[in-house]
Short mmCIF file of C-alpha atoms and ligand atoms in Angstrom, two decimals:
data_model
loop_
_atom_site.label_atom_id
_atom_site.label_comp_id
_atom_site.label_asym_id
_atom_site.label_seq_id
_atom_site.Cartn_x
_atom_site.Cartn_y
_atom_site.Cartn_z
CA UNK M 25 -24.93 61.72 -54.54
CA UNK M 26 -26.19 63.70 -51.68
CA UNK M 27 -28.39 60.52 -50.45
CA UNK M 28 -24.76 58.24 -50.74
CA UNK M 29 -22.72 60.89 -48.32
CA UNK M 30 -25.30 61.22 -46.06
CA UNK M 31 -25.26 56.79 -46.22
CA UNK M 32 -21.73 56.80 -45.53
CA UNK M 33 -21.52 59.09 -42.70
CA UNK M 34 -24.08 57.60 -40.96
CA UNK M 35 -22.05 54.27 -41.47
CA UNK M 36 -18.98 55.71 -40.25
CA UNK M 37 -20.83 56.98 -36.99
CA UNK M 38 -22.24 53.77 -36.45
CA UNK M 39 -18.65 51.50 -36.57
CA UNK M 40 -17.25 54.31 -34.48
CA UNK M 41 -19.66 53.66 -32.28
CA UNK M 42 -19.14 49.94 -32.32
CA UNK M 43 -15.22 49.67 -31.59
CA UNK M 44 -15.30 49.68 -28.18
CA UNK M 45 -12.64 52.25 -26.70
CA UNK M 46 -14.37 54.78 -28.83
CA UNK M 47 -17.95 54.25 -27.56
CA UNK M 48 -16.67 54.36 -23.72
CA UNK M 49 -14.60 57.51 -24.30
CA UNK M 50 -17.55 59.19 -25.24
CA UNK M 51 -19.44 60.74 -22.60
CA UNK M 52 -22.19 58.75 -20.92
CA UNK M 53 -25.31 60.73 -21.46
CA UNK M 54 -25.93 61.42 -17.39
CA UNK M 55 -29.75 62.82 -17.04
CA UNK M 56 -30.00 65.98 -14.87
CA UNK M 57 -32.08 64.30 -11.98
CA UNK M 58 -32.67 60.50 -11.15
CA UNK M 59 -35.31 59.29 -9.27
CA UNK M 60 -35.27 56.94 -6.65
CA UNK M 61 -38.04 55.49 -4.95
CA UNK M 62 -39.49 54.93 -0.92
CA UNK M 63 -42.14 53.77 1.02
CA UNK M 64 -40.86 56.14 3.68
CA UNK M 65 -39.65 59.28 3.79
CA UNK M 66 -36.91 61.37 6.18
CA UNK M 67 -39.18 61.06 9.42
CA UNK M 68 -38.35 57.73 9.37
CA UNK M 69 -34.73 56.02 9.30
CA UNK M 70 -35.93 54.23 5.39
CA UNK M 71 -36.39 57.70 4.30
CA UNK M 72 -33.07 58.83 6.16
CA UNK M 73 -31.13 55.71 4.37
CA UNK M 74 -32.17 57.49 1.26
CA UNK M 75 -31.39 61.05 1.87
CA UNK M 76 -28.18 60.04 3.18
CA UNK M 77 -27.59 57.47 0.10
CA UNK M 78 -28.72 60.99 -2.39
CA UNK M 79 -26.80 63.07 -0.01
CA UNK M 80 -23.22 61.62 -0.35
CA UNK M 81 -23.45 60.97 -4.18
CA UNK M 82 -24.20 64.59 -4.64
CA UNK M 83 -21.60 65.65 -3.03
CA UNK M 84 -19.14 63.32 -4.36
CA UNK M 85 -20.05 63.81 -8.11
CA UNK M 86 -19.92 67.33 -7.74
CA UNK M 87 -23.40 67.18 -8.79
CA UNK M 88 -22.83 65.20 -12.09
CA UNK M 89 -25.41 62.41 -10.37
CA UNK M 90 -28.40 64.21 -8.70
CA UNK M 91 -30.95 62.42 -6.88
CA UNK M 92 -34.52 63.07 -6.41
CA UNK M 93 -36.47 61.38 -3.97
CA UNK M 94 -39.89 60.04 -4.26
CA UNK M 95 -41.34 58.62 -1.09
CA UNK M 96 -44.61 57.11 -0.92
CA UNK M 97 -43.73 55.09 -3.65
CA UNK M 98 -45.09 57.80 -5.35
CA UNK M 99 -43.74 57.20 -8.74
CA UNK M 100 -46.13 54.32 -8.89
CA UNK M 101 -49.21 55.92 -6.73
CA UNK M 102 -48.23 54.26 -3.86
CA UNK M 103 -48.36 50.38 -4.98
CA UNK M 104 -45.39 49.25 -3.37
CA UNK M 105 -45.47 45.54 -4.34
CA UNK M 106 -44.47 46.90 -8.16
CA UNK M 107 -41.69 48.87 -7.36
CA UNK M 108 -39.17 46.10 -8.43
CA UNK M 109 -41.16 46.57 -11.57
CA UNK M 110 -41.25 49.88 -12.05
CA UNK M 111 -37.41 49.51 -11.22
CA UNK M 112 -36.90 47.09 -13.96
CA UNK M 113 -38.99 49.31 -16.36
CA UNK M 114 -36.80 52.32 -15.68
CA UNK M 115 -39.83 54.29 -14.40
CA UNK M 116 -37.81 54.35 -11.13
CA UNK M 117 -34.05 55.20 -11.66
CA UNK M 118 -32.80 53.88 -7.98
CA UNK M 119 -34.58 52.61 -4.82
CA UNK M 120 -33.98 51.65 -1.41
CA UNK M 121 -36.65 48.90 -1.01
CA UNK M 122 -37.88 46.37 1.56
CA UNK M 123 -37.59 42.58 0.85
CA UNK M 124 -40.98 42.08 1.60
CA UNK M 125 -42.63 44.73 -0.94
CA UNK M 126 -39.75 43.07 -3.59
CA UNK M 127 -40.89 38.96 -3.21
CA UNK M 128 -43.79 38.98 -5.39
CA UNK M 129 -40.76 39.66 -8.22
CA UNK M 130 -38.04 38.10 -6.59
CA UNK M 131 -39.11 34.76 -5.00
CA UNK M 132 -36.04 34.11 -2.77
CA UNK M 133 -36.74 37.42 -0.87
CA UNK M 134 -39.48 35.79 1.14
CA UNK M 135 -36.68 34.59 3.11
CA UNK M 136 -37.00 37.23 5.47
CA UNK M 137 -40.59 36.71 5.80
CA UNK M 138 -40.41 33.49 7.20
CA UNK M 139 -42.16 33.39 10.25
CA UNK M 140 -39.77 33.14 13.36
CA UNK M 141 -36.48 32.30 11.41
CA UNK M 142 -34.43 35.19 13.23
CA UNK M 143 -34.29 35.58 16.25
CA UNK M 144 -32.26 38.55 16.88
CA UNK M 145 -30.12 41.02 15.02
CA UNK M 146 -26.94 38.92 14.98
CA UNK M 147 -29.07 36.40 12.94
CA UNK M 148 -30.25 39.30 10.27
CA UNK M 149 -26.38 40.77 9.96
CA UNK M 150 -25.34 36.50 9.93
CA UNK M 151 -27.80 36.59 6.60
CA UNK M 152 -27.11 39.45 5.22
CA UNK M 153 -23.62 40.10 5.42
CA UNK M 154 -22.77 36.37 4.68
CA UNK M 155 -22.83 33.89 1.80
CA UNK M 156 -26.86 33.98 1.89
CA UNK M 157 -26.79 38.00 1.30
CA UNK M 158 -24.58 37.72 -1.88
CA UNK M 159 -26.42 34.82 -3.13
CA UNK M 160 -29.60 36.79 -2.90
CA UNK M 161 -28.26 39.56 -4.48
CA UNK M 162 -27.11 37.34 -7.84
CA UNK M 163 -31.03 36.73 -7.69
CA UNK M 164 -31.88 40.74 -8.35
CA UNK M 165 -28.99 40.93 -10.65
CA UNK M 166 -30.96 38.28 -12.22
CA UNK M 167 -34.13 39.77 -11.91
CA UNK M 168 -33.39 42.79 -13.41
CA UNK M 169 -31.48 45.20 -11.22
CA UNK M 170 -28.41 46.32 -9.32
CA UNK M 171 -28.07 45.34 -5.87
CA UNK M 172 -25.62 47.33 -4.14
CA UNK M 173 -25.97 47.34 0.09
CA UNK M 174 -28.42 46.21 2.70
CA UNK M 175 -30.01 48.43 4.87
CA UNK M 176 -32.85 47.88 7.60
CA UNK M 177 -36.73 48.22 8.12
CA UNK M 178 -36.70 46.00 11.39
CA UNK M 179 -38.70 44.05 13.65
CA UNK M 180 -42.22 43.53 12.47
CA UNK M 181 -44.02 44.00 15.95
CA UNK M 182 -47.69 43.42 16.23
CA UNK M 183 -50.65 45.87 17.28
CA UNK M 184 -53.42 46.39 17.70
CA UNK M 185 -56.62 48.04 18.88
CA UNK M 186 -58.76 45.35 20.88
CA UNK M 187 -56.71 43.75 23.42
CA UNK M 188 -53.23 42.59 24.58
CA UNK M 189 -51.83 39.70 22.57
CA UNK M 190 -50.07 36.81 24.44
CA UNK M 191 -51.24 33.56 22.63
CA UNK M 192 -52.25 32.72 19.45
CA UNK M 193 -56.10 32.50 20.23
CA UNK M 194 -55.52 36.11 21.04
CA UNK M 195 -55.36 36.92 17.20
CA UNK M 196 -58.15 34.85 16.49
CA UNK M 197 -60.55 36.74 14.19
CA UNK M 198 -58.61 39.97 14.82
CA UNK M 199 -58.47 41.63 11.20
CA UNK M 200 -55.31 42.11 10.47
CA UNK M 201 -53.51 44.61 8.09
CA UNK M 202 -50.36 43.27 5.86
CA UNK M 203 -48.37 43.96 2.99
CA UNK M 204 -49.69 42.30 -0.26
CA UNK M 205 -47.61 39.18 -0.11
CA UNK M 206 -48.80 36.04 -0.14
CA UNK M 207 -46.73 34.18 3.00
CA UNK M 208 -47.97 37.39 5.23
CA UNK M 209 -51.43 35.86 4.49
CA UNK M 210 -50.63 32.35 5.28
CA UNK M 211 -48.74 33.11 8.33
CA UNK M 212 -51.89 35.32 9.97
CA UNK M 213 -54.31 32.74 8.62
CA UNK M 214 -52.54 29.95 10.09
CA UNK M 215 -52.45 32.09 13.48
CA UNK M 216 -56.20 32.46 13.58
CA UNK M 217 -56.66 35.84 12.76
CA UNK M 218 -58.32 37.75 9.69
CA UNK M 219 -55.50 39.16 7.44
CA UNK M 220 -56.50 42.28 4.94
CA UNK M 221 -53.81 43.11 2.30
CA UNK M 222 -53.19 46.68 1.57
CA UNK M 223 -50.42 49.42 0.95
CA UNK M 224 -48.91 51.22 3.93
CA UNK M 225 -50.50 54.37 2.04
CA UNK M 226 -54.35 53.11 2.81
CA UNK M 227 -53.33 50.89 5.92
CA UNK M 228 -53.26 54.42 8.29
CA UNK M 229 -56.38 55.45 7.34
CA UNK M 230 -58.02 51.77 7.56
CA UNK M 231 -56.54 51.88 11.22
CA UNK M 232 -57.77 55.21 12.41
CA UNK M 233 -61.35 54.33 10.87
CA UNK M 234 -61.03 50.96 12.72
CA UNK M 235 -62.10 49.40 9.42
CA UNK M 236 -59.02 47.51 10.89
CA UNK M 237 -57.88 46.22 14.33
CA UNK M 238 -54.11 45.70 13.96
CA UNK M 239 -50.90 45.86 12.03
CA UNK M 240 -47.65 44.72 12.14
CA UNK M 241 -44.61 47.29 11.73
CA UNK M 242 -40.95 47.96 13.10
CA UNK M 243 -41.40 50.12 16.27
CA UNK M 244 -39.69 53.19 14.72
CA UNK M 245 -42.41 53.30 12.47
CA UNK M 246 -44.65 52.88 15.52
CA UNK M 247 -43.16 55.93 17.00
CA UNK M 248 -42.69 58.15 13.70
CA UNK M 249 -45.94 57.47 12.41
CA UNK M 250 -47.83 57.52 15.51
CA UNK M 251 -50.00 54.71 15.38
CA UNK M 252 -50.56 55.21 19.20
CA UNK M 253 -52.94 57.91 17.82
CA UNK M 254 -54.99 55.53 15.56
CA UNK M 255 -55.78 53.45 18.19
CA UNK M 256 -53.18 50.87 18.51
CA UNK M 257 -52.92 50.66 22.28
CA UNK M 258 -51.75 46.87 22.41
CA UNK M 259 -48.30 46.35 21.07
CA UNK M 260 -46.41 42.67 21.48
CA UNK M 261 -42.86 42.19 20.94
CA UNK M 262 -42.61 38.70 19.44
CA UNK M 263 -40.11 39.65 16.48
CA UNK M 264 -41.29 37.12 14.09
CA UNK M 265 -40.06 38.75 11.12
CA UNK M 266 -38.03 41.44 9.77
CA UNK M 267 -37.15 43.17 6.68
CA UNK M 268 -33.87 44.23 5.54
CA UNK M 269 -33.66 47.29 3.01
CA UNK M 270 -31.41 46.61 -0.50
CA UNK M 271 -30.36 50.00 -2.28
CA UNK M 272 -30.82 49.02 -6.02
CA UNK M 273 -30.00 51.27 -9.56
CA UNK M 274 -31.47 50.24 -12.48
CA UNK M 275 -29.77 48.70 -14.75
CA UNK M 276 -29.15 51.14 -17.94
CA UNK M 277 -28.79 53.78 -15.60
CA UNK M 278 -26.35 52.12 -13.85
CA UNK M 279 -24.56 50.83 -17.63
CA UNK M 280 -24.66 54.81 -17.99
CA UNK M 281 -22.40 55.88 -15.49
CA UNK M 282 -18.57 55.94 -15.54
CA UNK M 283 -16.45 53.37 -13.81
CA UNK M 284 -15.50 56.11 -10.90
CA UNK M 285 -19.22 57.01 -10.24
CA UNK M 286 -20.40 53.70 -10.10
CA UNK M 287 -17.77 53.08 -6.93
CA UNK M 288 -19.02 56.23 -5.54
CA UNK M 289 -22.60 55.25 -6.13
CA UNK M 290 -21.75 51.89 -4.58
CA UNK M 291 -19.75 53.12 -1.28
CA UNK M 292 -22.23 55.43 -0.81
CA UNK M 293 -24.73 52.94 -0.52
CA UNK M 294 -22.73 50.97 1.89
CA UNK M 295 -22.35 53.93 4.17
CA UNK M 296 -26.23 55.02 3.91
CA UNK M 297 -27.07 51.27 4.44
CA UNK M 298 -24.57 50.93 7.60
CA UNK M 299 -26.10 54.43 9.30
CA UNK M 300 -29.87 53.58 8.45
CA UNK M 301 -29.27 50.53 10.19
CA UNK M 302 -28.11 51.96 13.22
CA UNK M 303 -31.00 54.15 13.23
CA UNK M 304 -33.23 51.43 12.64
CA UNK M 305 -32.34 49.98 15.72
CA UNK M 306 -32.07 52.66 17.92
CA UNK M 307 -33.51 52.49 21.07
CA UNK M 308 -33.36 48.58 20.96
CA UNK M 309 -29.91 47.84 21.22
CA UNK M 310 -28.80 49.81 24.26
CA UNK M 311 -29.22 48.69 27.66
CA UNK M 312 -32.72 48.97 29.00
CA UNK M 313 -34.28 49.37 25.35
CA UNK M 314 -35.43 53.24 25.74
CA UNK M 315 -37.56 52.89 22.66
CA UNK M 316 -39.73 50.50 24.51
CA UNK M 317 -40.29 52.60 27.17
CA UNK M 318 -41.11 56.00 25.22
CA UNK M 319 -43.97 53.57 23.76
CA UNK M 320 -45.44 52.63 26.71
CA UNK M 321 -45.18 55.93 27.97
CA UNK M 322 -47.75 57.03 25.06
CA UNK M 323 -50.22 55.10 26.69
CA UNK M 324 -49.46 51.88 24.86
CA UNK M 325 -49.23 48.29 26.63
CA UNK M 326 -46.67 46.70 25.65
CA UNK M 327 -46.34 43.08 25.91
CA UNK M 328 -43.02 41.02 25.63
CA UNK M 329 -43.44 37.09 25.30
CA UNK M 330 -41.81 34.57 27.61
CA UNK M 331 -40.23 32.38 25.91
CA UNK M 332 -42.64 29.36 26.25
CA UNK M 333 -45.43 32.33 24.86
CA UNK M 334 -43.15 32.53 22.22
CA UNK M 335 -42.72 28.77 21.88
CA UNK M 336 -46.31 28.43 20.82
CA UNK M 337 -46.47 31.37 18.24
CA UNK M 338 -43.33 29.00 16.78
CA UNK M 339 -45.62 26.06 16.44
CA UNK M 340 -48.69 27.43 15.01
CA UNK M 341 -46.65 29.11 12.01
CA UNK M 342 -44.54 25.74 11.55
CA UNK M 343 -46.65 24.52 8.79
CA UNK M 344 -46.51 27.78 7.15
CA UNK M 345 -42.59 27.78 7.70
CA UNK M 346 -42.39 24.03 6.18
CA UNK M 347 -44.95 24.89 2.95
CA UNK M 348 -42.72 28.16 2.09
CA UNK M 349 -39.28 26.45 2.85
CA UNK M 350 -40.04 24.41 -0.40
CA UNK M 351 -41.38 27.51 -2.11
CA UNK M 352 -38.38 29.43 -1.82
CA UNK M 353 -35.81 26.98 -2.29
CA UNK M 354 -35.12 24.30 0.37
CA UNK M 355 -31.51 24.94 -0.44
CA UNK M 356 -31.31 28.49 0.28
CA UNK M 357 -33.41 28.11 3.62
CA UNK M 358 -30.78 25.58 4.61
CA UNK M 359 -27.94 27.71 4.16
CA UNK M 360 -29.45 30.40 6.28
CA UNK M 361 -30.58 28.11 8.67
CA UNK M 362 -26.95 27.03 8.97
CA UNK M 363 -25.76 30.56 8.92
CA UNK M 364 -28.12 31.51 11.94
CA UNK M 365 -27.09 28.82 13.64
CA UNK M 366 -22.98 29.89 13.43
CA UNK M 367 -24.14 33.32 14.40
CA UNK M 368 -21.48 35.29 16.30
CA UNK M 369 -23.67 37.29 19.17
O1 LIG N 8 -45.99 48.80 4.15
C1 LIG N 8 -45.37 48.40 5.21
O2 LIG N 8 -45.71 48.15 6.38
C2 LIG N 8 -43.91 49.19 5.06
C3 LIG N 8 -43.77 50.47 5.18
O3 LIG N 8 -43.05 48.19 6.50
C4 LIG N 8 -43.30 48.68 3.93
O4 LIG N 8 -43.19 49.15 2.94
C5 LIG N 8 -43.03 47.11 3.80
#
C-alpha cells in the first residue's frame, strides 16, 4: 500500500512535469555561479570584452546570473584548442573565444585564417555582420553551442627576434610559434618557415628563452603582453589573417534560463562585442595609427610592406588558400569572397 502510494506520487510528479505549461512555469534551476572561459585576461581587449559582458548581465539580472571569469582557459589547464569541447561538455558555461581556437571542432571557422582573405577591417565586418556570419552561427549551433555575438582579437602581425621580414625569403628557417591549428602549419610551411604549435601559455616562456624565434598575434596583445621584452624586436605589418571572437553559451545553461534573461544575456553580448571590437582596433583606426608609433618607441623595428612586397606573400600562400578553400567549403569561401568584394569602406 505504501509502495503503491509512493509510485502514484512519483507518477503524478512525472506527468505534471511533462505538461509543457506547468514545466516552464517552474523556476528554472539557476547556478549560483557561471564559469566564463577566456584565453586572455582583462589587461587585453579580449578579457575586457568578457568582463563587460559579465558585468552587464549581473547588473541587468539583479545578480540572478552571476558570471566568474576564467582567463588562461584555466578550466582546461590552458588547452585552448579544446575550449569548444569543454563548452559543449559543460565544463565551461560561457566563453568568449577565438575562431582559431575553435576551428578544430568547427571546421568552417578556419575561414578567417585563410591567408590574405580579408584586406582590411571593413572586410572582417562584411563577413561577421553579414550572411556569412549568420551561416557560421548556424554551424556553431549544429556543433552544439549557442552563439550570440561577434567580437574581435585582431589582425595577426608577425614578430621575431632575428631580423626584419620583408619577403617570404626572410621567413626561411625561422622557428615560428603558431596556435595548434593545421591551417597555420600549412601557411608557415609554404612560406619556408619552421612552424611550431603551442598554447599561448607556453609561447611566452618559449619566446623568452629563444626556443622559438617568432610569433604572430594582434598588436594589442604585443603591447599588453610586452612581447618586446621577450626578444621580439622586429615586427612586420602584413595583415595576413584576423581572428574574430565569438560570445557563446552552453546549450543546457541557455535552456535553463527564462526567455527574459536570455534576451538580457544576448543584448549584453552584442554590446560587449561592439565595445571589445573598438578596444581591439584602438590606435589602428585613428589617423597616423598611434599604436604603431607606440610600439616603435619601445625599440621595435616596425616594417610596413609595400603593395608589391605584400603581393609576394599572397602568391607564396595561394596554394594553401586553394587547398583550404575546398576543406572549409568552396561555397562558404565563395560567399565570403563576394561579401568582401562588395564591402563598404
Ligand atoms: O594563442 C594565441 O595566439 C591567441 C591568444 O591569440 C589565441 O588564443 C588565438
